[in-house]
Short mmCIF file of C-alpha atoms and ligand atoms in Angstrom, two decimals:
data_model
loop_
_atom_site.label_atom_id
_atom_site.label_comp_id
_atom_site.label_asym_id
_atom_site.label_seq_id
_atom_site.Cartn_x
_atom_site.Cartn_y
_atom_site.Cartn_z
CA MET X 1 128.23 79.14 96.76
CA LYS X 2 126.00 78.91 93.74
CA LEU X 3 127.50 77.43 90.61
CA HIS X 4 126.57 78.48 87.10
CA GLU X 5 124.68 76.07 84.87
CA TYR X 6 127.73 75.29 82.74
CA GLN X 7 129.81 74.55 85.85
CA SER X 8 127.12 72.39 87.42
CA LYS X 9 126.67 70.42 84.20
CA GLN X 10 130.43 69.87 83.86
CA ILE X 11 130.47 68.45 87.39
CA ILE X 12 127.51 66.11 86.96
CA ALA X 13 128.91 64.99 83.60
CA LYS X 14 132.01 63.75 85.45
CA TYR X 15 129.68 61.44 87.35
CA GLY X 16 128.26 59.99 84.19
CA VAL X 17 125.19 62.17 83.66
CA PRO X 18 124.76 62.85 79.92
CA ILE X 19 124.73 66.55 78.97
CA PRO X 20 124.47 68.25 75.56
CA ARG X 21 127.67 69.21 73.76
CA GLY X 22 128.40 72.89 74.27
CA ARG X 23 130.79 75.62 75.35
CA VAL X 24 130.77 78.96 77.12
CA ALA X 25 131.15 82.24 75.24
CA SER X 26 131.34 85.87 76.23
CA THR X 27 130.97 87.48 72.79
CA ALA X 28 128.56 87.07 69.89
CA ASP X 29 131.46 86.09 67.60
CA GLU X 30 132.53 83.24 69.84
CA ALA X 31 128.92 82.07 70.04
CA ARG X 32 128.68 82.00 66.24
CA HIS X 33 131.91 79.93 66.00
CA ILE X 34 130.70 77.46 68.59
CA ALA X 35 127.38 77.16 66.75
CA GLU X 36 129.28 76.33 63.54
CA GLU X 37 131.22 73.60 65.35
CA LEU X 38 128.03 72.17 66.81
CA GLY X 39 126.27 72.00 63.47
CA GLY X 40 124.13 75.14 63.50
CA ARG X 41 121.08 74.50 65.68
CA VAL X 42 121.97 75.64 69.19
CA VAL X 43 120.46 77.03 72.35
CA ILE X 44 121.89 80.30 73.69
CA LYS X 45 121.71 80.24 77.47
CA SER X 46 122.41 83.18 79.76
CA GLN X 47 124.69 82.24 82.67
CA VAL X 48 123.36 84.15 85.66
CA LEU X 49 122.92 82.86 89.19
CA VAL X 50 119.11 83.01 89.26
CA GLY X 51 116.34 80.69 88.18
CA GLY X 52 113.64 81.41 85.65
CA ARG X 53 115.97 82.46 82.86
CA GLY X 54 113.76 80.82 80.26
CA LYS X 55 110.73 82.87 81.24
CA ALA X 56 112.84 86.02 81.31
CA GLY X 57 113.93 85.49 77.69
CA GLY X 58 117.43 84.37 78.64
CA ILE X 59 117.20 80.99 76.85
CA ARG X 60 116.90 81.24 73.06
CA LEU X 61 116.86 78.69 70.26
CA ALA X 62 118.95 79.53 67.16
CA LYS X 63 118.54 77.69 63.86
CA SER X 64 121.83 78.78 62.30
CA PRO X 65 125.26 80.10 63.33
CA LYS X 66 124.23 83.53 62.05
CA GLU X 67 121.11 83.56 64.23
CA ALA X 68 123.20 82.21 67.13
CA GLY X 69 125.45 85.27 66.84
CA GLU X 70 122.47 87.63 66.76
CA LEU X 71 120.70 86.01 69.70
CA ALA X 72 123.96 85.87 71.63
CA ALA X 73 124.33 89.63 71.20
CA THR X 74 120.79 90.15 72.48
CA VAL X 75 121.18 87.85 75.48
CA LEU X 76 124.62 89.30 76.36
CA GLY X 77 123.00 92.72 76.54
CA MET X 78 120.32 91.58 78.97
CA GLU X 79 119.86 91.93 82.68
CA ILE X 80 117.97 89.11 84.35
CA LYS X 81 116.45 89.88 87.76
CA GLY X 82 119.01 92.66 88.14
CA LEU X 83 122.01 90.55 87.10
CA PRO X 84 123.88 91.49 83.91
CA VAL X 85 124.57 88.57 81.55
CA ARG X 86 128.33 88.33 81.04
CA LYS X 87 128.57 84.76 79.78
CA ILE X 88 126.40 82.50 77.72
CA LEU X 89 126.41 78.77 77.25
CA VAL X 90 126.04 77.64 73.65
CA ASP X 91 124.61 74.10 73.68
CA GLU X 92 123.60 71.89 70.78
CA ALA X 93 119.82 72.03 70.48
CA VAL X 94 118.01 68.87 71.45
CA GLY X 95 114.55 67.68 70.39
CA ILE X 96 112.45 67.17 73.51
CA THR X 97 109.59 64.74 74.03
CA LYS X 98 109.35 65.01 77.83
CA GLU X 99 110.70 67.25 80.60
CA ILE X 100 111.40 65.67 84.01
CA TYR X 101 112.51 67.25 87.27
CA LEU X 102 115.19 65.58 89.39
CA GLY X 103 116.84 67.20 92.40
CA ILE X 104 118.54 66.51 95.72
CA THR X 105 118.70 68.78 98.74
CA ASN X 106 119.02 68.49 102.50
CA ASP X 107 115.84 67.85 104.44
CA ARG X 108 116.76 69.37 107.78
CA ALA X 109 113.66 68.10 109.55
CA ALA X 110 114.35 64.53 108.42
CA ARG X 111 118.07 65.02 109.00
CA ARG X 112 118.98 63.46 105.71
CA PRO X 113 119.19 64.22 102.01
CA VAL X 114 116.01 63.99 99.99
CA MET X 115 115.76 63.19 96.30
CA MET X 116 112.79 64.65 94.45
CA ALA X 117 111.42 63.76 91.05
CA SER X 118 108.48 64.86 88.96
CA SER X 119 107.14 64.10 85.53
CA ALA X 120 106.01 67.75 85.37
CA GLY X 121 109.54 69.17 85.00
CA GLY X 122 110.56 72.31 83.18
CA VAL X 123 110.05 75.99 83.72
CA ASP X 124 106.85 75.62 85.77
CA ILE X 125 108.19 73.41 88.57
CA GLU X 126 107.69 76.14 91.22
CA GLU X 127 104.05 76.33 90.19
CA VAL X 128 103.77 72.53 90.39
CA ALA X 129 105.31 72.54 93.89
CA ALA X 130 102.87 75.23 95.02
CA THR X 131 99.63 73.97 93.49
CA THR X 132 100.01 70.23 92.89
CA PRO X 133 102.76 69.05 95.27
CA GLU X 134 101.52 65.46 94.90
CA LYS X 135 103.11 65.49 91.44
CA ILE X 136 106.53 65.60 93.11
CA THR X 137 107.78 62.36 94.65
CA LYS X 138 110.22 62.56 97.56
CA LEU X 139 112.57 59.90 98.74
CA HIS X 140 114.97 60.16 101.66
CA ILE X 141 118.47 58.80 101.27
CA ASP X 142 120.52 57.33 104.08
CA PRO X 143 123.82 59.20 103.74
CA LEU X 144 125.77 56.15 104.91
CA LEU X 145 124.11 53.68 102.55
CA GLY X 146 123.81 56.06 99.63
CA LEU X 147 121.18 55.91 96.93
CA ARG X 148 120.12 52.27 96.42
CA GLU X 149 119.23 50.87 93.02
CA TYR X 150 115.70 49.98 94.10
CA GLN X 151 115.15 53.54 95.31
CA ALA X 152 116.02 55.01 91.92
CA ARG X 153 113.67 52.47 90.33
CA ASP X 154 110.87 53.35 92.76
CA LEU X 155 111.34 56.97 91.80
CA ALA X 156 111.23 56.14 88.09
CA VAL X 157 108.01 54.19 88.62
CA SER X 158 106.47 56.98 90.69
CA ILE X 159 106.87 59.46 87.84
CA ASP X 160 105.51 56.97 85.26
CA LEU X 161 108.77 56.80 83.38
CA PRO X 162 108.52 54.16 80.62
CA ARG X 163 110.39 51.01 81.52
CA GLU X 164 113.00 51.35 78.75
CA TYR X 165 114.38 54.43 80.52
CA TRP X 166 114.70 52.95 84.00
CA ARG X 167 118.31 51.93 83.59
CA GLN X 168 119.40 55.32 82.20
CA PHE X 169 117.39 57.06 84.92
CA GLY X 170 119.16 54.94 87.55
CA ASP X 171 122.54 56.04 86.19
CA VAL X 172 121.50 59.70 86.17
CA ALA X 173 120.09 59.52 89.70
CA SER X 174 123.17 57.78 91.05
CA GLY X 175 125.49 60.22 89.24
CA LEU X 176 123.59 63.18 90.65
CA TRP X 177 123.71 61.65 94.13
CA ARG X 178 127.48 61.15 93.96
CA ALA X 179 127.98 64.68 92.59
CA TYR X 180 125.92 65.99 95.52
CA MET X 181 127.77 64.01 98.19
CA GLU X 182 131.33 64.24 96.92
CA ASN X 183 131.16 67.99 96.38
CA ASP X 184 129.46 68.77 99.71
CA ALA X 185 126.54 70.29 97.85
CA THR X 186 123.39 71.57 99.52
CA LEU X 187 121.51 71.38 96.23
CA ALA X 188 122.03 69.43 93.01
CA GLU X 189 119.25 69.76 90.50
CA ILE X 190 118.47 68.82 86.90
CA ASN X 191 115.48 70.68 85.49
CA PRO X 192 114.70 69.63 82.91
CA LEU X 193 116.05 66.13 82.56
CA VAL X 194 114.64 65.35 79.13
CA ILE X 195 113.71 62.41 77.02
CA THR X 196 114.98 63.37 73.58
CA SER X 197 113.26 62.65 70.29
CA ASP X 198 115.94 59.99 69.71
CA ASN X 199 115.09 58.31 73.03
CA ARG X 200 117.98 59.43 75.21
CA LEU X 201 117.79 60.81 78.73
CA ILE X 202 119.92 63.94 79.08
CA ALA X 203 120.35 66.84 81.50
CA LEU X 204 119.50 70.08 79.69
CA ASP X 205 119.87 72.29 82.74
CA GLY X 206 121.91 71.88 85.91
CA LYS X 207 122.14 73.74 89.16
CA MET X 208 124.37 73.16 92.15
CA ILE X 209 124.90 75.01 95.39
CA VAL X 210 127.90 73.93 97.44
CA ASP X 211 128.38 74.47 101.14
CA ASP X 212 130.72 77.44 101.71
CA ASN X 213 131.97 75.80 104.88
CA ALA X 214 133.26 72.81 102.93
CA LEU X 215 135.04 74.77 100.21
CA PHE X 216 138.37 74.45 101.98
CA ARG X 217 138.46 70.84 100.86
CA HIS X 218 137.45 71.54 97.27
CA SER X 219 140.08 73.83 95.78
CA ASP X 220 138.76 73.03 92.30
CA LEU X 221 135.29 74.31 93.24
CA ASN X 222 136.66 77.39 94.98
CA GLU X 223 138.18 78.43 91.67
CA MET X 224 134.73 78.34 90.09
CA ARG X 225 133.51 81.15 92.31
CA ASP X 226 132.17 83.97 90.15
CA LEU X 227 132.74 87.11 92.19
CA THR X 228 131.12 89.31 89.56
CA ALA X 229 127.85 87.44 90.01
CA GLU X 230 127.68 87.66 93.79
CA GLU X 231 126.43 90.35 96.11
CA ALA X 232 129.32 92.92 96.08
CA LEU X 233 129.14 93.66 99.80
CA GLU X 234 129.30 89.99 100.71
CA VAL X 235 132.35 89.51 98.47
CA GLU X 236 134.06 92.48 100.16
CA ALA X 237 133.24 91.08 103.62
CA ARG X 238 134.71 87.70 102.80
CA LYS X 239 137.98 89.42 101.84
CA TYR X 240 138.34 90.66 105.43
CA GLY X 241 137.20 87.42 107.05
CA LEU X 242 133.90 88.97 108.12
CA SER X 243 130.65 87.03 108.03
CA TYR X 244 128.16 89.46 106.53
CA ILE X 245 124.67 88.85 105.22
CA ASN X 246 122.68 91.74 103.82
CA LEU X 247 119.06 91.88 105.04
CA ASP X 248 116.03 94.10 104.42
CA GLY X 249 115.87 96.29 107.55
CA ASP X 250 117.41 99.65 108.49
CA VAL X 251 119.39 99.02 111.70
CA GLY X 252 122.99 98.13 110.83
CA CYS X 253 124.59 95.62 113.20
CA MET X 254 128.25 95.39 114.17
CA VAL X 255 128.79 92.50 116.56
CA ASN X 256 131.68 90.30 117.66
CA GLY X 257 130.52 86.71 117.71
CA ALA X 258 127.97 84.88 115.59
CA GLY X 259 125.69 83.91 118.48
CA LEU X 260 125.76 87.44 119.83
CA ALA X 261 124.96 88.73 116.35
CA MET X 262 121.91 86.43 116.15
CA ALA X 263 120.76 87.58 119.59
CA THR X 264 121.25 91.21 118.54
CA MET X 265 119.01 90.77 115.52
CA ASP X 266 116.37 89.08 117.68
CA ILE X 267 116.37 91.95 120.18
CA ILE X 268 116.14 94.56 117.41
CA LYS X 269 113.03 92.76 116.18
CA LEU X 270 111.68 92.47 119.71
CA CYS X 271 112.02 96.25 119.98
CA GLY X 272 109.95 96.69 116.83
CA GLY X 273 112.80 97.25 114.38
CA GLU X 274 114.39 95.33 111.52
CA PRO X 275 118.10 94.51 111.21
CA ALA X 276 119.82 95.65 108.00
CA ASN X 277 122.39 92.90 108.18
CA PHE X 278 123.95 90.04 110.05
CA LEU X 279 127.59 90.76 110.78
CA ASP X 280 130.13 88.91 112.85
CA ILE X 281 133.46 90.71 113.02
CA GLY X 282 134.94 87.74 114.83
CA GLY X 283 137.49 87.81 117.61
CA GLY X 284 140.44 90.21 117.80
CA ALA X 285 138.59 93.06 116.12
CA SER X 286 141.44 95.22 114.78
CA ALA X 287 140.82 98.79 113.62
CA GLU X 288 141.31 97.63 110.05
CA LYS X 289 138.67 94.94 110.37
CA VAL X 290 136.19 97.21 112.17
CA ALA X 291 136.72 99.91 109.53
CA ALA X 292 136.09 97.41 106.75
CA ALA X 293 132.96 96.21 108.56
CA LEU X 294 131.72 99.75 109.07
CA ARG X 295 132.30 100.63 105.40
CA ILE X 296 130.34 97.55 104.39
CA ILE X 297 127.44 98.27 106.75
CA LEU X 298 127.23 101.90 105.63
CA ALA X 299 127.48 101.08 101.94
CA ASP X 300 123.89 99.86 102.29
CA PRO X 301 121.73 102.97 101.71
CA LYS X 302 118.89 101.47 103.81
CA VAL X 303 120.90 101.82 107.02
CA LYS X 304 119.61 104.64 109.26
CA ALA X 305 121.39 103.74 112.52
CA VAL X 306 124.18 101.38 113.50
CA LEU X 307 124.15 99.28 116.63
CA PHE X 308 127.51 98.14 118.02
CA ASN X 309 127.16 95.22 120.36
CA ILE X 310 130.56 94.26 121.71
CA PHE X 311 131.53 91.68 124.25
CA GLY X 312 135.04 92.24 125.59
CA GLY X 313 136.43 88.81 126.29
CA ILE X 314 139.85 87.73 125.11
CA THR X 315 139.92 90.94 123.10
CA ARG X 316 139.54 93.66 125.77
CA GLY X 317 136.73 96.22 125.52
CA ASP X 318 139.05 99.21 125.39
CA GLU X 319 141.00 97.61 122.54
CA VAL X 320 137.83 97.10 120.53
CA ALA X 321 136.78 100.69 121.32
CA ARG X 322 140.12 101.96 120.01
CA GLY X 323 139.55 99.91 116.87
CA VAL X 324 136.11 101.47 116.50
CA LEU X 325 137.49 104.99 116.97
CA ALA X 326 140.20 104.48 114.36
CA ALA X 327 137.54 103.13 112.02
CA LEU X 328 135.22 106.10 112.66
CA LYS X 329 138.04 108.51 111.80
CA GLU X 330 138.56 106.74 108.51
CA VAL X 331 134.95 106.12 107.53
CA LYS X 332 133.27 109.28 108.96
CA PRO X 333 129.75 107.87 109.17
CA LYS X 334 126.78 110.20 108.80
CA VAL X 335 124.22 108.03 110.60
CA PRO X 336 123.95 107.83 114.42
CA MET X 337 125.84 105.05 116.19
CA VAL X 338 124.67 103.34 119.35
CA ALA X 339 127.14 101.28 121.36
CA ARG X 340 126.68 98.65 124.02
CA LEU X 341 129.88 97.22 125.36
CA VAL X 342 130.33 94.79 128.24
CA GLY X 343 133.04 92.52 129.56
CA THR X 344 136.71 93.07 130.23
CA ASN X 345 137.58 96.79 130.52
CA ALA X 346 134.07 97.83 129.54
CA GLU X 347 134.13 101.14 131.50
CA GLU X 348 137.25 102.32 129.72
CA GLY X 349 135.85 101.20 126.37
CA LEU X 350 132.52 102.97 126.89
CA ARG X 351 134.29 106.17 128.00
CA LEU X 352 136.32 106.17 124.78
CA LEU X 353 133.21 105.63 122.65
CA ALA X 354 131.16 108.31 124.46
CA ASN X 355 133.98 110.80 123.86
CA ALA X 356 133.68 110.05 120.17
CA GLN X 357 130.00 111.18 120.14
CA MET X 358 128.64 107.68 120.11
CA ILE X 359 125.38 107.07 121.93
CA THR X 360 126.16 104.56 124.65
CA ALA X 361 123.81 102.14 126.31
CA GLU X 362 123.87 100.09 129.50
CA THR X 363 122.07 97.02 128.29
CA LEU X 364 121.36 95.37 124.96
CA VAL X 365 117.64 96.17 125.22
CA ASP X 366 118.46 99.81 125.96
CA ALA X 367 120.83 99.90 122.95
CA ALA X 368 118.33 98.22 120.64
CA GLN X 369 115.50 100.56 121.71
CA LYS X 370 117.70 103.59 121.02
CA ALA X 371 118.86 102.31 117.63
CA VAL X 372 115.34 101.34 116.55
CA ALA X 373 113.94 104.74 117.66
CA ILE X 374 116.61 106.54 115.61
CA ALA X 375 115.99 104.39 112.56
CA LYS X 376 112.28 105.20 112.86
CA GLY X 377 113.11 108.90 112.73
CA ALA X 378 113.10 109.84 116.41
P1 LIG M 1 115.74 78.01 83.36
O1 LIG M 1 114.51 78.68 82.81
O2 LIG M 1 116.65 79.02 84.02
O3 LIG M 1 115.42 76.88 84.28
O4 LIG M 1 116.56 77.43 82.11
P2 LIG M 1 116.53 75.98 81.40
O5 LIG M 1 117.92 75.64 81.01
O6 LIG M 1 115.85 74.97 82.25
O7 LIG M 1 115.71 76.23 80.07
C1 LIG M 1 114.35 76.55 80.11
C2 LIG M 1 113.59 75.76 79.05
O8 LIG M 1 114.15 75.99 77.78
C3 LIG M 1 113.65 74.25 79.25
O9 LIG M 1 112.69 73.78 80.18
C4 LIG M 1 113.37 73.76 77.85
O10 LIG M 1 111.98 73.70 77.61
C5 LIG M 1 113.97 74.84 76.96
N1 LIG M 1 115.25 74.35 76.41
C6 LIG M 1 116.47 74.41 76.98
N2 LIG M 1 117.39 73.81 76.20
C7 LIG M 1 116.72 73.34 75.11
C8 LIG M 1 117.10 72.59 73.92
O11 LIG M 1 118.25 72.22 73.71
N3 LIG M 1 116.12 72.32 73.02
C9 LIG M 1 114.83 72.72 73.22
N4 LIG M 1 113.92 72.43 72.30
N5 LIG M 1 114.43 73.39 74.30
C10 LIG M 1 115.36 73.70 75.23
MN1 LIG M 2 115.76 74.92 84.37
#
C-alpha cells in the first residue's frame, strides 16, 4: 500500500524527523485559511500516489494566502499521470540551500534492507540513478542490529555533508530506519531532505510503501488506505478476498491457487500470448466469488479471451464448475472462455462447462494455445 506524502511525513515525524508545518486541504478556501495560519508563504502540493509531481506542475509556491487559494484551485483541478488531485498539502515554504536524497528499501539479492543517500537529491534523482549511479551511496543494514551510528556517519561523509549536520543527519537516518522497520515498510524515502537557509535539516517530501501482508498488525495504517487513489479493479477484488493484479496482455486468467496462477501466466507466455491479469480466486470458489472474479476480469477492455484453469482438490471440480455456471448466467460474458479442469470430479465438472458453451481443454498447454489463438483473432 502506497501512502500519500502527508501520511508518510506524519509517520516519519513521529520518529523524530523534522518536517515543515502544514495541513491537508481539499478546497481552495481551506488552503487559503491554512496559508494565513502559516504566515502566507506556502507550498501547495498535490497528493497523488505517483512520483514526479513537481515536474508535472503539481507543486507550486505561493507568496500570499490569496495566491495560495488561486494555486490550490488550479492544482485541485489537475490530473497527474491520469490521477485526479483530490487533496493538497499546504506546507510552510522553506528556503533551500541543498537537496539531499535519503531512502531505504529491501535489497532482495542481499537479503537485507539497504539505505541509500545522495547529495544530488531532488526531482532529478531518477536521472542521477540512471546516468551517474556512483553519486548514490548504498549501505546495507543488518535487520537484527539496526542502523548503527557509525553507518549513518559514513553515509553523511560519503555525500560530503558538512560536519555540522552530521548529528542531525544521524537522527533523521535513524528515525527513517525505525519508521521503515516498525511499520513493515518496503520503501521509506525522503526526497528532498533539505538544508534550509537557516541551517536546519528537514524532510520536504516523504514517501512510504507498506507491505500489504503486514497490514493486519497495523490497524492505524490500514485506515490510511486511500481507495479513491488505487486501481479500481484491485480495490474491488480485495473486497471479495481475491488476489488480482491487472497486467498488460489480453488473455484473462481465472485460477484457483497462487502458484497455479503463476504457472498459468508462464504457459500463456510460452504459447506466445500475454496474460491480462494475475488472479487467484483462492480455495472454496463459490459462485459469488467466481462471479465477482469474472466481472473484474471482463471489466478490463483489453481482455479478448478468458482462460479458466481449475484444480479440483478440497473443493471438488463439479462444485467449481457449478460456481462458474452460476457466474456466467449473472455476468453473460461476450468473449470466448476456455476451461481446463483437473482433479477431483473433473469429468463431471468438464461436462457441465462444455454444456455451457465453454471451450474445454485436456491439458494446460492445450488450453493456453486455444486461449492465445482466440485472443490473436483466430
Ligand atoms: P515530487 O516532485 O513529487 O518529488 O515532489 P517534492 O515534494 O519532492 O517537490 C518537488 C520539488 O519542489 C522539491 O525538490 C523542491 O525543489 C521543491 N519544493 C518543495 N517544497 C518546497 C519548499 O517548501 N520551498 C521551496 N523553495 N521549494 C520546495
Ligand atoms: Mn520528491
